[in-house]
Amino acid sequence: MRPRFTAAVVMATTAAIALTGCTKKNDTDTAASGDAGKKTYKVAFVPKLQGVPYFEAMNAGGKEAAAALGNVEWLYQGPTQADAAAQADIVRSYIQQKVDALIVAPNDPDSMAPLLQQAKDAGIHVATADTDAPSSVREVFVNQATAEGIGQGLTDSLLTAMGGKGKYAIVSCGQTAENLNSWIEVQKAYTKEKYPDAEIVDIVYAGEDQAKATQMATDLMNAHPDLTGLVGECTSSAPGVAQAVKDAGKIGKVFTVGLGTPQAMKPYLQDKSSTAAILWDVENLGYLTAWAGAQIAQGKPFAATNNVSSELSAVTYTEANKMLLLGPALAITDKNVDQFNY
C-alpha cells in the first residue's frame, strides 16, 4: 500500500474531508475489466512538462488506473521544457500512432486547439486534463478543482497570514496557461471584493523555472519594499517564492502561499517561509484522467455522478461545459504535509 493522506484541510468555507485508501482501486461500474479477447485501448496523456513531481504523480495515478481497468494501455510523454511547440510535436506523434484517446494539458490552449481538431479528424477521441483548451473540440475536461475554489483558497490563505491587508504580488508560470490565468482572475476579483485593504501590485511570469521564480520574487521585494505577500501560482513558482523570502531573511515579514507539491513544499512549510500549499490529490487526478480517456475511447457517456473507484466514488460531470470535477481544493500545511508522498 502506498501512503495516502487521511485528512486535509479544505480551503475557504469547504469543510475538512477525509480521504483514506491504498493502491488497490475498485473496477468501475462503467469500464470493462479487460477480459481475454477484449480490445485494449491506447490512452495517451501529454503533460505540460515531463519530469516534474506534479506530472509524474499524475502519471503514477494514470498507470494505477490502467492496471485496475485492465483494458487500457497508458501512454505518457511530455516536453522537457514547458514549450508549446515541443508539446505540439508530441501530440502529432500520438496522432500518427493512431491512439484511441489523446489527452493534453496544453501549454498554449489556442495553438493546441487545431491539433486536437486534427486528432478528431483522424478518428481519435480528444480531451484535456489539468488545464483546459475551452475553445477546442475536446470531449471532456478533467478538472482538478474549480477556478473559484483555487483562487479564493489562495487568497484567503495568504490574506489571513497578512492580517487581511497589505500589498502582494503573483509569480505565475506560463503566460498563456488557461488554468493559471483563470485562477488569477478569481484572485483579482476576490481580493477586491473581500479584502478592500489589500492590493495586488504586480503579476510576473517565470515559466516553469523555479530559479527564475526565486529571482523574480526577489526583484519584486526590492521593487516594493512594503510588499508583505507573494503567491507562487504553480508547482515551480510556489517553492521559488518561498525560497526568495528565506534568502532575504524576511520570514514572518513577507508571507507566501502557492500551488506546490507537498514534498517540494515541506521544508518551506516547516520553516514558515510558506504558509500553505493549495493543491489536490494529484495521483487521483491522474487516475481520473486515465479513466476518462477509457470512457471516451469506448464511446461511453459520463453520468452526472460517476463511481470511478473506491476513492473517487462520486465524481461529478457537468454537461454544459463537459467537465469532470475531481473535487475541492485542499490546504497542505506543516501539520499534514507528511500525509502526501509526492
mmCIF file of C-alpha atoms in Angstrom:
data_model
loop_
_atom_site.group_PDB
_atom_site.id
_atom_site.type_symbol
_atom_site.label_atom_id
_atom_site.label_comp_id
_atom_site.label_asym_id
_atom_site.label_seq_id
_atom_site.Cartn_x
_atom_site.Cartn_y
_atom_site.Cartn_z
ATOM 1 C CA MET A 1 0.000 0.000 0.000
ATOM 2 C CA ARG A 2 1.387 3.400 -0.886
ATOM 3 C CA PRO A 3 0.861 6.212 1.642
ATOM 4 C CA ARG A 4 -2.243 8.299 1.066
ATOM 5 C CA PHE A 5 -3.368 11.270 3.061
ATOM 6 C CA THR A 6 -6.020 10.569 5.676
ATOM 7 C CA ALA A 7 -7.172 14.110 6.140
ATOM 8 C CA ALA A 8 -6.620 17.501 4.634
ATOM 9 C CA VAL A 9 -7.818 20.970 5.310
ATOM 10 C CA VAL A 10 -10.298 22.134 2.718
ATOM 11 C CA MET A 11 -9.910 25.755 1.777
ATOM 12 C CA ALA A 12 -12.278 28.665 2.412
ATOM 13 C CA THR A 13 -15.722 27.532 3.524
ATOM 14 C CA THR A 14 -15.298 23.924 2.425
ATOM 15 C CA ALA A 15 -15.306 21.536 5.378
ATOM 16 C CA ALA A 16 -12.375 19.252 6.098
ATOM 17 C CA ILE A 17 -12.623 15.987 4.248
ATOM 18 C CA ALA A 18 -11.081 12.611 4.899
ATOM 19 C CA LEU A 19 -9.606 10.500 2.200
ATOM 20 C CA THR A 20 -8.406 7.009 3.005
ATOM 21 C CA GLY A 21 -7.173 4.230 0.882
ATOM 22 C CA CYS A 22 -4.356 2.243 -0.615
ATOM 23 C CA THR A 23 -3.098 1.409 -4.022
ATOM 24 C CA LYS A 24 -5.848 -1.043 -4.859
ATOM 25 C CA LYS A 25 -8.654 0.658 -6.768
ATOM 26 C CA ASN A 26 -12.003 -0.941 -7.454
ATOM 27 C CA ASP A 27 -13.056 -1.576 -11.016
ATOM 28 C CA THR A 28 -15.627 0.993 -12.038
ATOM 29 C CA ASP A 29 -19.233 0.337 -12.897
ATOM 30 C CA THR A 30 -18.685 1.704 -16.386
ATOM 31 C CA ALA A 31 -15.312 0.366 -17.511
ATOM 32 C CA ALA A 32 -14.567 -3.127 -18.697
ATOM 33 C CA SER A 33 -12.263 -5.314 -16.610
ATOM 34 C CA GLY A 34 -10.153 -6.492 -19.515
ATOM 35 C CA ASP A 35 -11.416 -9.997 -20.111
ATOM 36 C CA ALA A 36 -9.472 -12.098 -22.625
ATOM 37 C CA GLY A 37 -10.274 -11.138 -26.169
ATOM 38 C CA LYS A 38 -11.424 -7.611 -25.361
ATOM 39 C CA LYS A 39 -9.831 -4.654 -27.131
ATOM 40 C CA THR A 40 -7.059 -2.780 -25.370
ATOM 41 C CA TYR A 41 -7.486 0.980 -25.690
ATOM 42 C CA LYS A 42 -4.434 3.212 -26.028
ATOM 43 C CA VAL A 43 -4.896 6.305 -23.866
ATOM 44 C CA ALA A 44 -2.129 8.905 -24.281
ATOM 45 C CA PHE A 45 -1.548 11.809 -21.897
ATOM 46 C CA VAL A 46 0.689 14.744 -22.867
ATOM 47 C CA PRO A 47 1.523 16.917 -19.823
ATOM 48 C CA LYS A 48 2.809 20.466 -19.945
ATOM 49 C CA LEU A 49 6.175 19.281 -18.717
ATOM 50 C CA GLN A 50 7.647 15.848 -18.076
ATOM 51 C CA GLY A 51 9.944 15.066 -15.156
ATOM 52 C CA VAL A 52 8.481 17.398 -12.516
ATOM 53 C CA PRO A 53 6.892 15.885 -9.366
ATOM 54 C CA TYR A 54 3.397 17.127 -10.188
ATOM 55 C CA PHE A 55 3.022 15.466 -13.587
ATOM 56 C CA GLU A 56 4.966 12.393 -12.508
ATOM 57 C CA ALA A 57 2.352 11.984 -9.755
ATOM 58 C CA MET A 58 -0.367 12.254 -12.410
ATOM 59 C CA ASN A 59 1.466 9.613 -14.411
ATOM 60 C CA ALA A 60 1.562 7.300 -11.383
ATOM 61 C CA GLY A 61 -2.182 7.685 -10.969
ATOM 62 C CA GLY A 62 -2.748 7.022 -14.664
ATOM 63 C CA LYS A 63 -0.709 3.818 -14.507
ATOM 64 C CA GLU A 64 -2.693 2.691 -11.489
ATOM 65 C CA ALA A 65 -5.978 3.276 -13.277
ATOM 66 C CA ALA A 66 -4.789 1.377 -16.368
ATOM 67 C CA ALA A 67 -3.862 -1.606 -14.193
ATOM 68 C CA ALA A 68 -7.220 -1.530 -12.426
ATOM 69 C CA LEU A 69 -9.252 -1.133 -15.611
ATOM 70 C CA GLY A 70 -7.421 -3.927 -17.391
ATOM 71 C CA ASN A 71 -8.252 -2.834 -20.924
ATOM 72 C CA VAL A 72 -6.144 0.347 -21.087
ATOM 73 C CA GLU A 73 -2.586 0.912 -22.279
ATOM 74 C CA TRP A 74 -1.483 4.152 -20.637
ATOM 75 C CA LEU A 75 0.992 6.249 -22.661
ATOM 76 C CA TYR A 76 2.743 9.256 -21.130
ATOM 77 C CA GLN A 77 5.129 11.727 -22.746
ATOM 78 C CA GLY A 78 5.649 15.458 -22.413
ATOM 79 C CA PRO A 79 8.228 18.085 -23.362
ATOM 80 C CA THR A 80 11.313 18.524 -21.180
ATOM 81 C CA GLN A 81 10.596 22.259 -21.064
ATOM 82 C CA ALA A 82 7.218 23.956 -20.878
ATOM 83 C CA ASP A 83 7.291 24.716 -24.578
ATOM 84 C CA ALA A 84 4.139 24.769 -26.717
ATOM 85 C CA ALA A 85 5.981 23.834 -29.925
ATOM 86 C CA ALA A 86 7.708 20.842 -28.334
ATOM 87 C CA GLN A 87 4.411 19.730 -26.844
ATOM 88 C CA ALA A 88 2.766 20.024 -30.264
ATOM 89 C CA ASP A 89 5.386 17.678 -31.761
ATOM 90 C CA ILE A 90 4.496 15.016 -29.192
ATOM 91 C CA VAL A 91 0.794 15.438 -29.909
ATOM 92 C CA ARG A 92 1.463 14.985 -33.635
ATOM 93 C CA SER A 93 3.390 11.802 -32.868
ATOM 94 C CA TYR A 94 0.449 10.355 -30.968
ATOM 95 C CA ILE A 95 -1.870 11.288 -33.838
ATOM 96 C CA GLN A 96 0.415 9.361 -36.208
ATOM 97 C CA GLN A 97 0.340 6.409 -33.815
ATOM 98 C CA LYS A 98 -3.466 6.459 -34.016
ATOM 99 C CA VAL A 99 -4.052 6.193 -30.279
ATOM 100 C CA ASP A 100 -7.654 5.697 -29.187
ATOM 101 C CA ALA A 101 -7.782 8.680 -26.820
ATOM 102 C CA LEU A 102 -5.464 11.695 -26.645
ATOM 103 C CA ILE A 103 -5.481 13.855 -23.523
ATOM 104 C CA VAL A 104 -3.440 17.053 -23.251
ATOM 105 C CA ALA A 105 -2.600 19.600 -20.562
ATOM 106 C CA PRO A 106 -1.878 22.390 -23.066
ATOM 107 C CA ASN A 107 0.837 24.968 -22.529
ATOM 108 C CA ASP A 108 -0.974 27.156 -25.061
ATOM 109 C CA PRO A 109 -4.683 26.357 -25.464
ATOM 110 C CA ASP A 110 -5.088 28.412 -28.630
ATOM 111 C CA SER A 111 -2.270 26.735 -30.551
ATOM 112 C CA MET A 112 -3.307 23.311 -29.265
ATOM 113 C CA ALA A 113 -6.906 23.632 -30.488
ATOM 114 C CA PRO A 114 -6.109 22.992 -34.195
ATOM 115 C CA LEU A 115 -4.083 19.902 -33.265
ATOM 116 C CA LEU A 116 -6.962 18.499 -31.251
ATOM 117 C CA GLN A 117 -9.116 19.072 -34.335
ATOM 118 C CA GLN A 118 -6.562 17.113 -36.395
ATOM 119 C CA ALA A 119 -6.725 14.273 -33.909
ATOM 120 C CA LYS A 120 -10.506 14.233 -34.002
ATOM 121 C CA ASP A 121 -10.451 14.240 -37.823
ATOM 122 C CA ALA A 122 -8.171 11.199 -37.619
ATOM 123 C CA GLY A 123 -10.775 9.363 -35.552
ATOM 124 C CA ILE A 124 -9.089 9.907 -32.183
ATOM 125 C CA HIS A 125 -11.094 10.890 -29.117
ATOM 126 C CA VAL A 126 -9.674 14.039 -27.509
ATOM 127 C CA ALA A 127 -9.761 15.558 -24.030
ATOM 128 C CA THR A 128 -7.882 17.942 -21.752
ATOM 129 C CA ALA A 129 -6.768 17.472 -18.155
ATOM 130 C CA ASP A 130 -5.236 19.740 -15.503
ATOM 131 C CA THR A 131 -5.550 22.755 -17.800
ATOM 132 C CA ASP A 132 -8.190 23.292 -20.453
ATOM 133 C CA ALA A 133 -8.459 24.339 -24.070
ATOM 134 C CA PRO A 134 -12.074 25.509 -23.802
ATOM 135 C CA SER A 135 -12.345 26.658 -27.421
ATOM 136 C CA SER A 136 -11.213 23.306 -28.797
ATOM 137 C CA VAL A 137 -13.145 20.190 -29.814
ATOM 138 C CA ARG A 138 -12.159 18.334 -26.642
ATOM 139 C CA GLU A 139 -14.865 15.950 -25.453
ATOM 140 C CA VAL A 140 -14.212 16.429 -21.734
ATOM 141 C CA PHE A 141 -12.014 18.490 -19.411
ATOM 142 C CA VAL A 142 -10.743 16.622 -16.336
ATOM 143 C CA ASN A 143 -10.564 19.475 -13.842
ATOM 144 C CA GLN A 144 -8.759 19.273 -10.522
ATOM 145 C CA ALA A 145 -10.869 21.903 -8.745
ATOM 146 C CA THR A 146 -12.935 24.936 -9.694
ATOM 147 C CA ALA A 147 -11.168 28.173 -10.506
ATOM 148 C CA GLU A 148 -13.191 29.815 -7.743
ATOM 149 C CA GLY A 149 -12.125 27.249 -5.172
ATOM 150 C CA ILE A 150 -8.442 27.540 -6.045
ATOM 151 C CA GLY A 151 -8.343 31.322 -6.450
ATOM 152 C CA GLN A 152 -10.314 32.011 -3.292
ATOM 153 C CA GLY A 153 -8.318 29.411 -1.361
ATOM 154 C CA LEU A 154 -5.019 31.030 -2.307
ATOM 155 C CA THR A 155 -6.323 34.474 -1.440
ATOM 156 C CA ASP A 156 -7.854 33.518 1.909
ATOM 157 C CA SER A 157 -4.745 31.635 2.999
ATOM 158 C CA LEU A 158 -2.392 34.479 2.110
ATOM 159 C CA LEU A 159 -4.534 37.327 3.406
ATOM 160 C CA THR A 160 -5.161 35.547 6.690
ATOM 161 C CA ALA A 161 -1.395 35.406 7.207
ATOM 162 C CA MET A 162 -1.113 39.063 6.114
ATOM 163 C CA GLY A 163 -3.765 40.165 8.597
ATOM 164 C CA GLY A 164 -6.315 40.897 5.883
ATOM 165 C CA LYS A 165 -4.452 43.865 4.416
ATOM 166 C CA GLY A 166 -1.332 44.885 2.547
ATOM 167 C CA LYS A 167 0.323 44.556 -0.829
ATOM 168 C CA TYR A 168 1.114 41.287 -2.551
ATOM 169 C CA ALA A 169 2.353 40.076 -5.920
ATOM 170 C CA ILE A 170 1.891 36.939 -8.001
ATOM 171 C CA VAL A 171 4.670 34.926 -9.635
ATOM 172 C CA SER A 172 2.917 32.816 -12.248
ATOM 173 C CA CYS A 173 4.366 30.400 -14.795
ATOM 174 C CA GLY A 174 3.202 30.118 -18.406
ATOM 175 C CA GLN A 175 1.656 33.369 -19.556
ATOM 176 C CA THR A 176 -0.818 31.511 -21.809
ATOM 177 C CA ALA A 177 -1.781 28.729 -19.363
ATOM 178 C CA GLU A 178 -5.579 28.811 -19.195
ATOM 179 C CA ASN A 179 -5.863 27.340 -15.711
ATOM 180 C CA LEU A 180 -3.333 29.703 -14.120
ATOM 181 C CA ASN A 181 -4.928 32.728 -15.751
ATOM 182 C CA SER A 182 -8.412 31.690 -14.607
ATOM 183 C CA TRP A 183 -7.188 31.398 -11.013
ATOM 184 C CA ILE A 184 -5.523 34.803 -11.206
ATOM 185 C CA GLU A 185 -8.747 36.410 -12.426
ATOM 186 C CA VAL A 186 -10.550 34.960 -9.411
ATOM 187 C CA GLN A 187 -7.804 36.255 -7.107
ATOM 188 C CA LYS A 188 -8.129 39.753 -8.552
ATOM 189 C CA ALA A 189 -11.898 39.898 -8.143
ATOM 190 C CA TYR A 190 -11.995 38.159 -4.773
ATOM 191 C CA THR A 191 -9.264 40.340 -3.278
ATOM 192 C CA LYS A 192 -11.078 43.483 -4.357
ATOM 193 C CA GLU A 193 -14.411 42.205 -3.031
ATOM 194 C CA LYS A 194 -13.411 40.606 0.280
ATOM 195 C CA TYR A 195 -10.184 42.394 1.177
ATOM 196 C CA PRO A 196 -10.566 46.096 0.302
ATOM 197 C CA ASP A 197 -7.412 46.948 2.243
ATOM 198 C CA ALA A 198 -5.307 44.544 0.165
ATOM 199 C CA GLU A 199 -3.860 45.105 -3.299
ATOM 200 C CA ILE A 200 -2.177 43.006 -5.987
ATOM 201 C CA VAL A 201 0.698 45.206 -7.118
ATOM 202 C CA ASP A 202 2.229 43.063 -9.864
ATOM 203 C CA ILE A 203 1.953 39.778 -11.783
ATOM 204 C CA VAL A 204 5.067 38.290 -13.390
ATOM 205 C CA TYR A 205 5.747 35.069 -15.312
ATOM 206 C CA ALA A 206 8.666 32.740 -14.662
ATOM 207 C CA GLY A 207 7.753 29.898 -16.981
ATOM 208 C CA GLU A 208 8.282 26.531 -15.262
ATOM 209 C CA ASP A 209 11.635 27.654 -13.854
ATOM 210 C CA GLN A 210 11.973 27.597 -10.053
ATOM 211 C CA ALA A 211 15.253 29.526 -10.023
ATOM 212 C CA LYS A 212 13.735 32.220 -12.215
ATOM 213 C CA ALA A 213 10.717 32.402 -9.900
ATOM 214 C CA THR A 214 13.047 32.930 -6.943
ATOM 215 C CA GLN A 215 14.847 35.745 -8.764
ATOM 216 C CA MET A 216 11.573 37.379 -9.816
ATOM 217 C CA ALA A 217 10.235 37.217 -6.266
ATOM 218 C CA THR A 218 13.467 38.799 -5.013
ATOM 219 C CA ASP A 219 13.123 41.561 -7.606
ATOM 220 C CA LEU A 220 9.509 42.149 -6.562
ATOM 221 C CA MET A 221 10.502 42.558 -2.897
ATOM 222 C CA ASN A 222 13.222 45.009 -3.914
ATOM 223 C CA ALA A 223 10.862 46.975 -6.159
ATOM 224 C CA HIS A 224 8.140 47.083 -3.496
ATOM 225 C CA PRO A 225 9.760 47.450 -0.046
ATOM 226 C CA ASP A 226 6.299 47.443 1.575
ATOM 227 C CA LEU A 227 5.328 44.119 -0.035
ATOM 228 C CA THR A 228 4.027 41.633 2.555
ATOM 229 C CA GLY A 229 2.793 38.765 0.396
ATOM 230 C CA LEU A 230 3.737 36.569 -2.567
ATOM 231 C CA VAL A 231 1.797 33.893 -4.425
ATOM 232 C CA GLY A 232 3.532 31.143 -6.394
ATOM 233 C CA GLU A 233 0.890 30.249 -8.972
ATOM 234 C CA CYS A 234 2.287 26.844 -9.971
ATOM 235 C CA THR A 235 4.377 23.964 -8.674
ATOM 236 C CA SER A 236 7.691 25.556 -9.654
ATOM 237 C CA SER A 237 6.993 29.120 -8.542
ATOM 238 C CA ALA A 238 5.467 28.111 -5.174
ATOM 239 C CA PRO A 239 8.783 26.886 -3.732
ATOM 240 C CA GLY A 240 10.536 29.622 -5.701
ATOM 241 C CA VAL A 241 8.809 32.496 -3.900
ATOM 242 C CA ALA A 242 9.269 30.811 -0.514
ATOM 243 C CA GLN A 243 12.998 30.411 -1.211
ATOM 244 C CA ALA A 244 13.237 34.122 -2.054
ATOM 245 C CA VAL A 245 11.683 35.090 1.267
ATOM 246 C CA LYS A 246 14.003 32.709 3.096
ATOM 247 C CA ASP A 247 17.077 34.064 1.269
ATOM 248 C CA ALA A 248 16.049 37.647 2.057
ATOM 249 C CA GLY A 249 15.644 36.885 5.773
ATOM 250 C CA LYS A 250 12.020 38.031 5.632
ATOM 251 C CA ILE A 251 10.232 35.005 7.114
ATOM 252 C CA GLY A 252 7.356 36.388 9.180
ATOM 253 C CA LYS A 253 7.525 39.710 7.331
ATOM 254 C CA VAL A 254 6.645 38.577 3.807
ATOM 255 C CA PHE A 255 4.163 35.688 3.669
ATOM 256 C CA THR A 256 3.815 33.237 0.789
ATOM 257 C CA VAL A 257 1.361 30.632 -0.449
ATOM 258 C CA GLY A 258 1.356 28.650 -3.661
ATOM 259 C CA LEU A 259 0.319 25.659 -5.685
ATOM 260 C CA GLY A 260 3.245 23.460 -4.731
ATOM 261 C CA THR A 261 3.522 19.690 -4.437
ATOM 262 C CA PRO A 262 3.689 18.549 -0.794
ATOM 263 C CA GLN A 263 7.224 17.161 -0.554
ATOM 264 C CA ALA A 264 8.685 20.061 -2.553
ATOM 265 C CA MET A 265 6.982 22.479 -0.152
ATOM 266 C CA LYS A 266 7.713 20.578 3.072
ATOM 267 C CA PRO A 267 10.907 22.454 4.100
ATOM 268 C CA TYR A 268 9.253 25.819 3.425
ATOM 269 C CA LEU A 269 6.116 24.893 5.359
ATOM 270 C CA GLN A 270 8.268 23.760 8.257
ATOM 271 C CA ASP A 271 10.408 26.902 8.415
ATOM 272 C CA LYS A 272 7.313 29.110 7.850
ATOM 273 C CA SER A 273 8.600 30.729 4.652
ATOM 274 C CA SER A 274 5.354 29.344 3.176
ATOM 275 C CA THR A 275 2.004 29.399 4.943
ATOM 276 C CA ALA A 276 0.263 26.748 2.852
ATOM 277 C CA ALA A 277 0.278 24.892 -0.439
ATOM 278 C CA ILE A 278 -3.097 24.821 -2.151
ATOM 279 C CA LEU A 279 -3.483 21.621 -4.125
ATOM 280 C CA TRP A 280 -5.466 18.407 -4.570
ATOM 281 C CA ASP A 281 -4.640 14.687 -4.714
ATOM 282 C CA VAL A 282 -2.548 14.732 -7.890
ATOM 283 C CA GLU A 283 -2.386 10.937 -8.214
ATOM 284 C CA ASN A 284 -6.170 10.815 -8.066
ATOM 285 C CA LEU A 285 -6.246 13.434 -10.839
ATOM 286 C CA GLY A 286 -4.088 11.131 -12.964
ATOM 287 C CA TYR A 287 -6.329 8.177 -12.154
ATOM 288 C CA LEU A 288 -9.421 10.140 -13.177
ATOM 289 C CA THR A 289 -7.671 11.274 -16.383
ATOM 290 C CA ALA A 290 -6.942 7.691 -17.453
ATOM 291 C CA TRP A 291 -10.458 6.586 -16.543
ATOM 292 C CA ALA A 292 -11.962 9.445 -18.572
ATOM 293 C CA GLY A 293 -9.769 8.510 -21.532
ATOM 294 C CA ALA A 294 -11.041 4.939 -21.367
ATOM 295 C CA GLN A 295 -14.630 6.176 -21.255
ATOM 296 C CA ILE A 296 -14.392 8.354 -24.352
ATOM 297 C CA ALA A 297 -12.306 5.761 -26.214
ATOM 298 C CA GLN A 298 -15.149 3.285 -25.730
ATOM 299 C CA GLY A 299 -17.852 5.825 -26.544
ATOM 300 C CA LYS A 300 -19.344 5.601 -23.068
ATOM 301 C CA PRO A 301 -21.190 8.670 -21.746
ATOM 302 C CA PHE A 302 -20.489 10.275 -18.385
ATOM 303 C CA ALA A 303 -23.163 10.242 -15.719
ATOM 304 C CA ALA A 304 -23.987 13.275 -13.585
ATOM 305 C CA THR A 305 -22.213 11.434 -10.742
ATOM 306 C CA ASN A 306 -19.595 8.801 -11.556
ATOM 307 C CA ASN A 307 -18.314 5.934 -9.412
ATOM 308 C CA VAL A 308 -14.748 5.869 -10.685
ATOM 309 C CA SER A 309 -13.022 3.998 -7.849
ATOM 310 C CA SER A 310 -13.188 3.406 -4.124
ATOM 311 C CA GLU A 311 -11.522 6.788 -3.548
ATOM 312 C CA LEU A 312 -13.413 8.573 -6.334
ATOM 313 C CA SER A 313 -16.932 7.305 -5.784
ATOM 314 C CA ALA A 314 -18.843 10.492 -6.605
ATOM 315 C CA VAL A 315 -17.067 12.441 -9.350
ATOM 316 C CA THR A 316 -19.446 14.988 -10.825
ATOM 317 C CA TYR A 317 -19.839 15.726 -14.525
ATOM 318 C CA THR A 318 -21.362 18.891 -15.942
ATOM 319 C CA GLU A 319 -22.732 18.502 -19.443
ATOM 320 C CA ALA A 320 -22.921 22.252 -20.125
ATOM 321 C CA ASN A 321 -19.140 22.650 -20.062
ATOM 322 C CA LYS A 322 -18.243 18.955 -20.453
ATOM 323 C CA MET A 323 -16.237 18.916 -17.227
ATOM 324 C CA LEU A 324 -15.362 16.147 -14.792
ATOM 325 C CA LEU A 325 -14.518 17.662 -11.407
ATOM 326 C CA LEU A 326 -12.078 15.914 -9.066
ATOM 327 C CA GLY A 327 -13.174 17.883 -6.015
ATOM 328 C CA PRO A 328 -12.455 20.893 -3.790
ATOM 329 C CA ALA A 329 -9.056 22.471 -3.312
ATOM 330 C CA LEU A 330 -7.114 21.483 -0.212
ATOM 331 C CA ALA A 331 -4.653 23.324 2.018
ATOM 332 C CA ILE A 332 -1.414 21.454 2.694
ATOM 333 C CA THR A 333 0.337 22.778 5.792
ATOM 334 C CA ASP A 334 3.173 21.729 8.083
ATOM 335 C CA LYS A 335 0.543 19.774 10.044
ATOM 336 C CA ASN A 336 -0.498 17.404 7.233
ATOM 337 C CA VAL A 337 2.315 17.525 4.663
ATOM 338 C CA ASP A 338 3.693 14.116 5.640
ATOM 339 C CA GLN A 339 0.400 12.508 4.640
ATOM 340 C CA PHE A 340 1.390 13.023 0.979
ATOM 341 C CA ASN A 341 4.177 11.004 -0.657
ATOM 342 C CA TYR A 342 4.939 13.153 -3.743
#
